[in-house]
mmCIF file of C-alpha atoms in Angstrom:
data_model
loop_
_atom_site.group_PDB
_atom_site.id
_atom_site.type_symbol
_atom_site.label_atom_id
_atom_site.label_comp_id
_atom_site.label_asym_id
_atom_site.label_seq_id
_atom_site.Cartn_x
_atom_site.Cartn_y
_atom_site.Cartn_z
ATOM 1 C CA MET A 1 -12.103 2.156 -53.592
ATOM 2 C CA ASN A 2 -15.853 2.328 -54.167
ATOM 3 C CA GLN A 3 -16.261 -1.168 -52.695
ATOM 4 C CA LEU A 4 -14.421 -0.175 -49.500
ATOM 5 C CA THR A 5 -16.555 2.932 -49.172
ATOM 6 C CA GLU A 6 -19.733 0.917 -49.701
ATOM 7 C CA GLN A 7 -18.650 -1.668 -47.091
ATOM 8 C CA PHE A 8 -17.860 1.075 -44.566
ATOM 9 C CA ASN A 9 -21.268 2.671 -45.147
ATOM 10 C CA GLN A 10 -22.987 -0.662 -44.554
ATOM 11 C CA GLN A 11 -21.151 -1.065 -41.234
ATOM 12 C CA GLN A 12 -22.211 2.438 -40.226
ATOM 13 C CA GLN A 13 -25.803 1.619 -41.105
ATOM 14 C CA GLN A 14 -25.670 -1.587 -39.049
ATOM 15 C CA PRO A 15 -23.743 -0.702 -35.872
ATOM 16 C CA GLY A 16 -25.070 -3.777 -34.050
ATOM 17 C CA VAL A 17 -23.379 -6.300 -36.329
ATOM 18 C CA LEU A 18 -19.933 -6.022 -34.708
ATOM 19 C CA GLY A 19 -21.487 -6.072 -31.238
ATOM 20 C CA GLN A 20 -23.463 -9.200 -32.030
ATOM 21 C CA ALA A 21 -20.369 -10.920 -33.429
ATOM 22 C CA SER A 22 -18.372 -10.047 -30.320
ATOM 23 C CA ALA A 23 -21.139 -11.286 -28.025
ATOM 24 C CA SER A 24 -21.436 -14.499 -30.003
ATOM 25 C CA ARG A 25 -17.696 -15.086 -29.763
ATOM 26 C CA GLU A 26 -17.712 -14.513 -25.997
ATOM 27 C CA MET A 27 -20.654 -16.899 -25.614
ATOM 28 C CA GLU A 28 -18.787 -19.634 -27.449
ATOM 29 C CA GLU A 29 -15.722 -19.081 -25.256
ATOM 30 C CA VAL A 30 -17.868 -19.401 -22.126
ATOM 31 C CA LYS A 31 -19.489 -22.591 -23.402
ATOM 32 C CA GLY A 32 -16.057 -24.047 -24.130
ATOM 33 C CA ALA A 33 -14.791 -23.174 -20.623
ATOM 34 C CA ILE A 34 -17.859 -24.754 -19.001
ATOM 35 C CA PHE A 35 -17.482 -27.884 -21.152
ATOM 36 C CA LEU A 36 -13.834 -28.301 -20.128
ATOM 37 C CA ALA A 37 -14.717 -27.748 -16.461
ATOM 38 C CA LYS A 38 -17.312 -30.513 -16.654
ATOM 39 C CA GLN A 39 -14.930 -32.841 -18.480
ATOM 40 C CA PHE A 40 -12.072 -32.231 -16.013
ATOM 41 C CA PRO A 41 -13.660 -31.493 -12.615
ATOM 42 C CA ARG A 42 -11.494 -30.478 -9.692
ATOM 43 C CA ASN A 43 -10.284 -32.956 -7.136
ATOM 44 C CA VAL A 44 -11.182 -31.218 -3.873
ATOM 45 C CA PHE A 45 -8.470 -32.969 -1.856
ATOM 46 C CA GLN A 46 -5.751 -32.195 -4.392
ATOM 47 C CA SER A 47 -6.917 -28.589 -4.691
ATOM 48 C CA GLU A 48 -6.820 -28.164 -0.923
ATOM 49 C CA GLN A 49 -3.346 -29.677 -0.767
ATOM 50 C CA ARG A 50 -2.097 -27.350 -3.501
ATOM 51 C CA ILE A 51 -3.438 -24.363 -1.580
ATOM 52 C CA LEU A 52 -1.779 -25.455 1.668
ATOM 53 C CA ASP A 53 1.516 -26.131 -0.123
ATOM 54 C CA SER A 54 1.426 -22.636 -1.601
ATOM 55 C CA CYS A 55 0.810 -21.159 1.852
ATOM 56 C CA LYS A 56 4.020 -22.766 3.079
ATOM 57 C CA ARG A 57 6.025 -20.331 0.963
ATOM 58 C CA PRO A 58 7.335 -17.519 3.216
ATOM 59 C CA ALA A 59 7.044 -14.958 0.418
ATOM 60 C CA LEU A 60 3.293 -15.577 0.167
ATOM 61 C CA ALA A 61 2.736 -15.891 3.913
ATOM 62 C CA GLN A 62 4.197 -12.437 4.530
ATOM 63 C CA VAL A 63 1.632 -10.743 2.261
ATOM 64 C CA ALA A 64 -1.287 -13.085 2.883
ATOM 65 C CA MET A 65 -3.076 -10.924 5.481
ATOM 66 C CA TYR A 66 -4.166 -7.310 5.734
ATOM 67 C CA GLN A 67 -5.313 -5.306 8.741
ATOM 68 C CA TYR A 68 -6.836 -1.875 9.339
ATOM 69 C CA PRO A 69 -8.609 -0.127 12.241
ATOM 70 C CA ARG A 70 -12.336 0.549 12.261
ATOM 71 C CA GLY A 71 -14.523 1.831 15.083
ATOM 72 C CA GLY A 72 -11.976 1.242 17.819
ATOM 73 C CA THR A 73 -11.320 -2.328 16.680
ATOM 74 C CA LYS A 74 -9.098 -3.884 14.053
ATOM 75 C CA VAL A 75 -10.343 -5.694 10.961
ATOM 76 C CA THR A 76 -8.171 -8.426 9.479
ATOM 77 C CA GLY A 77 -8.569 -10.850 6.602
ATOM 78 C CA PRO A 78 -6.938 -12.509 3.583
ATOM 79 C CA SER A 79 -5.313 -10.132 1.102
ATOM 80 C CA ILE A 80 -5.826 -10.076 -2.665
ATOM 81 C CA ARG A 81 -2.576 -12.032 -3.113
ATOM 82 C CA LEU A 82 -3.884 -14.922 -1.009
ATOM 83 C CA ALA A 83 -7.277 -14.747 -2.759
ATOM 84 C CA GLU A 84 -5.574 -15.079 -6.156
ATOM 85 C CA VAL A 85 -3.616 -18.113 -4.950
ATOM 86 C CA LEU A 86 -6.839 -19.669 -3.637
ATOM 87 C CA ALA A 87 -8.597 -19.198 -6.990
ATOM 88 C CA GLN A 88 -5.631 -20.458 -9.026
ATOM 89 C CA ASN A 89 -5.208 -23.640 -7.004
ATOM 90 C CA TRP A 90 -8.908 -24.332 -6.423
ATOM 91 C CA GLY A 91 -9.285 -24.649 -10.203
ATOM 92 C CA ASN A 92 -12.014 -24.120 -12.811
ATOM 93 C CA ILE A 93 -12.596 -20.521 -11.727
ATOM 94 C CA SER A 94 -12.799 -17.543 -14.061
ATOM 95 C CA PHE A 95 -12.041 -14.240 -12.331
ATOM 96 C CA GLY A 96 -10.835 -10.746 -13.132
ATOM 97 C CA VAL A 97 -11.679 -7.049 -13.452
ATOM 98 C CA LYS A 98 -13.229 -5.525 -16.597
ATOM 99 C CA GLU A 99 -13.636 -1.889 -17.517
ATOM 100 C CA LEU A 100 -17.158 -1.704 -18.921
ATOM 101 C CA GLU A 101 -17.254 1.964 -19.843
ATOM 102 C CA GLN A 102 -15.009 5.008 -19.640
ATOM 103 C CA ARG A 103 -16.722 8.346 -19.223
ATOM 104 C CA PRO A 104 -15.252 11.829 -18.823
ATOM 105 C CA GLY A 105 -13.700 11.829 -15.361
ATOM 106 C CA GLU A 106 -14.757 8.288 -14.357
ATOM 107 C CA SER A 107 -14.837 4.640 -15.377
ATOM 108 C CA VAL A 108 -17.427 1.935 -14.787
ATOM 109 C CA ALA A 109 -15.815 -1.428 -14.030
ATOM 110 C CA MET A 110 -16.853 -4.878 -12.883
ATOM 111 C CA ALA A 111 -15.027 -7.417 -10.720
ATOM 112 C CA TYR A 112 -16.205 -11.011 -11.011
ATOM 113 C CA ALA A 113 -15.418 -14.581 -9.966
ATOM 114 C CA TRP A 114 -17.230 -17.522 -11.554
ATOM 115 C CA ASP A 115 -17.023 -21.178 -10.534
ATOM 116 C CA LEU A 116 -17.480 -22.925 -13.872
ATOM 117 C CA GLU A 117 -18.319 -26.272 -12.261
ATOM 118 C CA THR A 118 -21.064 -25.222 -9.873
ATOM 119 C CA ASN A 119 -22.159 -22.122 -11.861
ATOM 120 C CA VAL A 120 -21.780 -19.981 -8.733
ATOM 121 C CA ARG A 121 -20.949 -16.401 -9.692
ATOM 122 C CA GLN A 122 -20.065 -13.300 -7.732
ATOM 123 C CA GLU A 123 -19.754 -9.912 -9.417
ATOM 124 C CA LYS A 124 -19.556 -6.318 -8.260
ATOM 125 C CA THR A 125 -20.018 -3.258 -10.500
ATOM 126 C CA PHE A 126 -18.422 -0.019 -9.302
ATOM 127 C CA THR A 127 -17.443 3.451 -10.475
ATOM 128 C CA VAL A 128 -13.873 4.730 -10.302
ATOM 129 C CA LYS A 129 -13.203 8.474 -10.338
ATOM 130 C CA HIS A 130 -10.201 9.548 -12.399
ATOM 131 C CA SER A 131 -8.596 11.348 -9.473
ATOM 132 C CA ILE A 132 -6.342 10.620 -6.522
ATOM 133 C CA GLY A 133 -5.990 12.382 -3.187
ATOM 134 C CA THR A 134 -2.762 14.256 -2.519
ATOM 135 C CA LYS A 135 -1.538 16.684 0.144
ATOM 136 C CA LYS A 136 -2.528 19.534 -2.152
ATOM 137 C CA GLY A 137 -6.001 18.115 -2.787
ATOM 138 C CA LEU A 138 -7.502 16.002 -5.566
ATOM 139 C CA LYS A 139 -5.359 15.438 -8.641
ATOM 140 C CA GLN A 140 -7.131 14.634 -11.893
ATOM 141 C CA LEU A 141 -5.715 11.737 -13.908
ATOM 142 C CA THR A 142 -5.310 12.128 -17.648
ATOM 143 C CA ASP A 143 -2.625 9.583 -18.517
ATOM 144 C CA PRO A 144 -4.279 6.300 -19.687
ATOM 145 C CA ARG A 145 -1.723 4.303 -17.697
ATOM 146 C CA ASP A 146 -2.563 6.155 -14.470
ATOM 147 C CA ILE A 147 -6.270 5.573 -15.103
ATOM 148 C CA TYR A 148 -5.682 1.876 -15.736
ATOM 149 C CA GLU A 149 -3.682 1.500 -12.505
ATOM 150 C CA LYS A 150 -6.381 3.355 -10.539
ATOM 151 C CA VAL A 151 -9.104 1.051 -11.901
ATOM 152 C CA ALA A 152 -6.991 -2.055 -11.216
ATOM 153 C CA ASN A 153 -6.197 -0.899 -7.669
ATOM 154 C CA ASP A 154 -9.833 -0.186 -6.787
ATOM 155 C CA GLY A 155 -10.942 -3.374 -8.521
ATOM 156 C CA SER A 156 -8.561 -5.595 -6.551
ATOM 157 C CA ARG A 157 -10.578 -5.126 -3.355
ATOM 158 C CA ARG A 158 -13.842 -6.074 -5.090
ATOM 159 C CA LEU A 159 -12.126 -8.988 -6.780
ATOM 160 C CA ARG A 160 -10.937 -10.308 -3.425
ATOM 161 C CA ALA A 161 -14.490 -10.213 -2.084
ATOM 162 C CA CYS A 162 -15.797 -12.032 -5.171
ATOM 163 C CA ILE A 163 -13.210 -14.820 -4.929
ATOM 164 C CA LEU A 164 -13.775 -15.328 -1.215
ATOM 165 C CA GLY A 165 -17.510 -15.472 -1.912
ATOM 166 C CA ILE A 166 -17.270 -18.652 -4.007
ATOM 167 C CA ILE A 167 -14.473 -20.601 -2.268
ATOM 168 C CA PRO A 168 -15.582 -22.576 0.824
ATOM 169 C CA GLY A 169 -14.933 -20.745 4.085
ATOM 170 C CA ASP A 170 -13.180 -23.670 5.746
ATOM 171 C CA ILE A 171 -10.603 -23.757 2.936
ATOM 172 C CA VAL A 172 -9.938 -20.054 3.449
ATOM 173 C CA ASP A 173 -9.543 -20.556 7.217
ATOM 174 C CA LYS A 174 -7.092 -23.411 6.685
ATOM 175 C CA ALA A 175 -5.059 -21.291 4.279
ATOM 176 C CA ILE A 176 -4.869 -18.442 6.800
ATOM 177 C CA ALA A 177 -3.808 -20.815 9.585
ATOM 178 C CA GLU A 178 -1.138 -22.346 7.339
ATOM 179 C CA CYS A 179 0.265 -18.912 6.472
ATOM 180 C CA GLU A 180 0.512 -18.041 10.164
ATOM 181 C CA GLU A 181 2.281 -21.329 10.858
ATOM 182 C CA THR A 182 4.702 -20.587 8.043
ATOM 183 C CA LEU A 183 5.563 -17.239 9.581
ATOM 184 C CA ARG A 184 6.082 -18.779 13.010
ATOM 185 C CA GLY A 185 8.286 -21.519 11.568
ATOM 186 C CA ASN A 186 10.298 -19.241 9.311
ATOM 187 C CA ASN A 187 13.767 -20.025 10.665
ATOM 188 C CA LYS A 188 15.768 -18.058 8.125
ATOM 189 C CA GLY A 189 17.015 -15.876 10.966
ATOM 190 C CA PRO A 190 16.498 -15.145 14.667
ATOM 191 C CA LEU A 191 13.341 -13.324 15.708
ATOM 192 C CA LYS A 192 15.437 -10.349 16.801
ATOM 193 C CA ASP A 193 16.871 -9.972 13.278
ATOM 194 C CA ARG A 194 13.432 -10.272 11.661
ATOM 195 C CA VAL A 195 12.010 -7.657 14.003
ATOM 196 C CA ALA A 196 14.961 -5.386 13.226
ATOM 197 C CA SER A 197 14.293 -5.797 9.492
ATOM 198 C CA ALA A 198 10.631 -4.951 10.030
ATOM 199 C CA LEU A 199 11.513 -1.828 12.023
ATOM 200 C CA LYS A 200 13.904 -0.761 9.265
ATOM 201 C CA ALA A 201 11.220 -1.269 6.601
ATOM 202 C CA PHE A 202 8.709 0.801 8.606
ATOM 203 C CA LYS A 203 11.192 3.654 8.914
ATOM 204 C CA GLU A 204 12.334 3.634 5.274
ATOM 205 C CA GLN A 205 8.952 3.229 3.584
ATOM 206 C CA HIS A 206 6.480 4.816 6.016
ATOM 207 C CA ARG A 207 8.688 7.019 8.268
ATOM 208 C CA VAL A 208 7.518 5.135 11.349
ATOM 209 C CA THR A 209 10.222 5.081 14.001
ATOM 210 C CA GLN A 210 10.953 2.406 16.582
ATOM 211 C CA ASP A 211 9.727 4.717 19.355
ATOM 212 C CA MET A 212 6.340 5.043 17.652
ATOM 213 C CA ILE A 213 6.031 1.259 17.320
ATOM 214 C CA GLU A 214 7.064 0.638 20.921
ATOM 215 C CA GLU A 215 4.580 3.273 22.098
ATOM 216 C CA ARG A 216 1.758 1.414 20.348
ATOM 217 C CA PHE A 217 2.692 -2.042 21.666
ATOM 218 C CA GLY A 218 3.462 -0.757 25.140
ATOM 219 C CA TYR A 219 6.879 -2.338 25.567
ATOM 220 C CA ASN A 220 10.352 -2.377 24.027
ATOM 221 C CA ALA A 221 11.067 -4.086 20.724
ATOM 222 C CA GLU A 222 13.459 -6.455 22.509
ATOM 223 C CA ALA A 223 10.426 -8.059 24.206
ATOM 224 C CA PHE A 224 8.516 -8.679 20.934
ATOM 225 C CA THR A 225 7.264 -12.220 20.327
ATOM 226 C CA GLU A 226 6.221 -14.069 17.173
ATOM 227 C CA TYR A 227 2.676 -12.770 17.598
ATOM 228 C CA ASP A 228 3.951 -9.193 17.759
ATOM 229 C CA TYR A 229 5.971 -9.843 14.609
ATOM 230 C CA LEU A 230 2.814 -11.088 12.864
ATOM 231 C CA GLU A 231 1.013 -7.946 14.029
ATOM 232 C CA LEU A 232 3.750 -5.774 12.510
ATOM 233 C CA ILE A 233 3.500 -7.590 9.178
ATOM 234 C CA LYS A 234 -0.281 -7.130 9.035
ATOM 235 C CA ILE A 235 0.004 -3.421 9.788
ATOM 236 C CA PHE A 236 2.768 -3.041 7.196
ATOM 237 C CA ASN A 237 0.670 -4.767 4.517
ATOM 238 C CA SER A 238 -2.291 -2.584 5.423
ATOM 239 C CA LEU A 239 -0.208 0.567 4.941
ATOM 240 C CA LYS A 240 1.329 -0.788 1.745
ATOM 241 C CA ASP A 241 -2.065 -1.634 0.182
ATOM 242 C CA GLY A 242 -3.542 1.711 1.203
ATOM 243 C CA MET A 243 -6.127 0.128 3.506
ATOM 244 C CA SER A 244 -5.118 2.465 6.351
ATOM 245 C CA LYS A 245 -2.877 5.411 7.157
ATOM 246 C CA VAL A 246 0.046 5.840 9.529
ATOM 247 C CA GLU A 247 -2.095 8.064 11.766
ATOM 248 C CA ASP A 248 -4.545 5.182 12.284
ATOM 249 C CA TRP A 249 -1.881 3.103 14.030
ATOM 250 C CA PHE A 250 0.837 5.344 15.405
ATOM 251 C CA ASP A 251 1.167 8.642 17.236
ATOM 252 C CA LYS A 252 3.572 10.839 15.287
ATOM 253 C CA SER A 253 4.166 13.071 18.310
ATOM 254 C CA THR A 254 5.768 10.163 20.184
ATOM 255 C CA SER A 255 9.101 10.563 18.418
ATOM 256 C CA LYS A 256 9.178 14.300 19.164
ATOM 257 C CA LYS A 257 8.400 13.691 22.837
ATOM 258 C CA LYS A 258 11.201 11.139 23.025
ATOM 259 C CA LYS A 259 13.681 13.589 21.504
ATOM 260 C CA GLN A 260 12.586 16.371 23.845
ATOM 261 C CA SER A 261 12.900 14.158 26.898
ATOM 262 C CA GLN A 262 16.371 13.024 25.812
ATOM 263 C CA LEU A 263 17.448 16.631 25.276
ATOM 264 C CA ALA A 264 16.109 17.557 28.689
ATOM 265 C CA LYS A 265 18.032 14.702 30.286
ATOM 266 C CA SER A 266 21.241 15.663 28.522
ATOM 267 C CA PHE A 267 20.751 19.300 29.579
ATOM 268 C CA GLU A 268 20.242 18.272 33.194
ATOM 269 C CA SER A 269 23.332 16.074 33.116
ATOM 270 C CA GLU A 270 25.421 18.908 31.643
ATOM 271 C CA LYS A 271 24.061 21.249 34.276
ATOM 272 C CA GLN A 272 25.036 18.823 37.038
ATOM 273 C CA ASP A 273 28.514 18.381 35.513
ATOM 274 C CA ASP A 274 29.041 22.166 35.521
ATOM 275 C CA ALA A 275 27.740 22.503 39.076
ATOM 276 C CA GLU A 276 30.062 19.900 40.591
ATOM 277 C CA PRO A 277 33.358 21.831 40.001
ATOM 278 C CA GLN A 278 31.768 24.998 41.343
ATOM 279 C CA LYS A 279 30.587 23.155 44.426
ATOM 280 C CA GLU A 280 34.028 21.695 45.021
ATOM 281 C CA ALA A 281 35.636 25.127 44.662
ATOM 282 C CA GLU A 282 33.222 26.612 47.173
ATOM 283 C CA GLU A 283 33.887 23.783 49.620
ATOM 284 C CA LYS A 284 37.627 24.399 49.345
ATOM 285 C CA LYS A 285 37.165 28.114 50.040
ATOM 286 C CA GLU A 286 35.202 27.351 53.183
ATOM 287 C CA GLU A 287 38.007 25.197 54.558
ATOM 288 C CA VAL A 288 40.109 27.169 57.067
ATOM 289 C CA LYS A 289 43.817 26.386 57.301
ATOM 290 C CA PRO A 290 45.059 25.824 60.946
ATOM 291 C CA SER A 291 47.180 28.673 62.401
ATOM 292 C CA VAL A 292 50.580 28.333 64.146
ATOM 293 C CA ALA A 293 48.981 28.947 67.529
ATOM 294 C CA GLU A 294 46.564 26.091 66.978
ATOM 295 C CA MET A 295 49.304 23.621 65.983
ATOM 296 C CA ASP A 296 50.721 21.352 68.641
ATOM 297 C CA PHE A 297 54.458 21.102 68.470
ATOM 298 C CA ASP A 298 56.584 18.530 70.187
ATOM 299 C CA GLN A 299 59.424 20.662 71.645
ATOM 300 C CA GLY A 300 61.592 17.616 71.911
ATOM 301 C CA GLU A 301 61.686 17.209 68.168
ATOM 302 C CA LEU A 302 62.391 20.880 67.401
ATOM 303 C CA SER A 303 65.855 22.476 67.583
ATOM 304 C CA PHE A 304 66.696 26.121 67.220
ATOM 305 C CA ASP A 305 70.139 27.502 66.455
#
């Protein structure tokens, strides 16, 4: 017992020992990763082919792009899902999000991406408040799981920027083009059915009606093309990732206006239906039956007893 107490006291007197051991271990891990990257360098052509093959999967192509409005224009780019696929298939890249420090009410985290072959590194340090915005105002987070998810969600955007900062731009452009081709060539069902599924998803998950979507595009959903379908997917991913809000894309008053106009039309039609019988009755009243004096009789055909 005395030995354990003495050992604990020594650790308290030398708080830097554990930190130095941890740093030394991490340094050795980094050296080992760099050594393996030098021993087994990436084949650029094979890496590019793996990326393009991955982009041919419809499941990835549907979530590969995001889009949100800014300053009267729309900003679009590869999503975090596509960035992760790029890093995984490009090879010899270390990337992730680390929580450096957790303070009362906030966390300090770092997103990084490191090409172990070329020693090119991108990192971004940021602060995450332990709160989320709700309709009733800011809600403070106390559950460790909620805090972890908040840090991971905010870190994913920085991580995407770090990954795209070390992968060649032409590879990223080719991946985006391949994802768009995959969506255009996705023949699992007719375009009309895919558009109908998209409209259903908008209504169920974001309460965006078909009238609101048609108001934005300026024409009926029956006239949508493949490019309009791609536009819907980008907007849906933007709303799903929290990059934008429904109000940024759609006018919520459109649905109400449509309902009011339909009610007005139905009221007018009912009014016309009620007016027609009255009009016919009035026309019948105005008709005057011919009198006996006005009738012409053929005396030859009449006989009196």
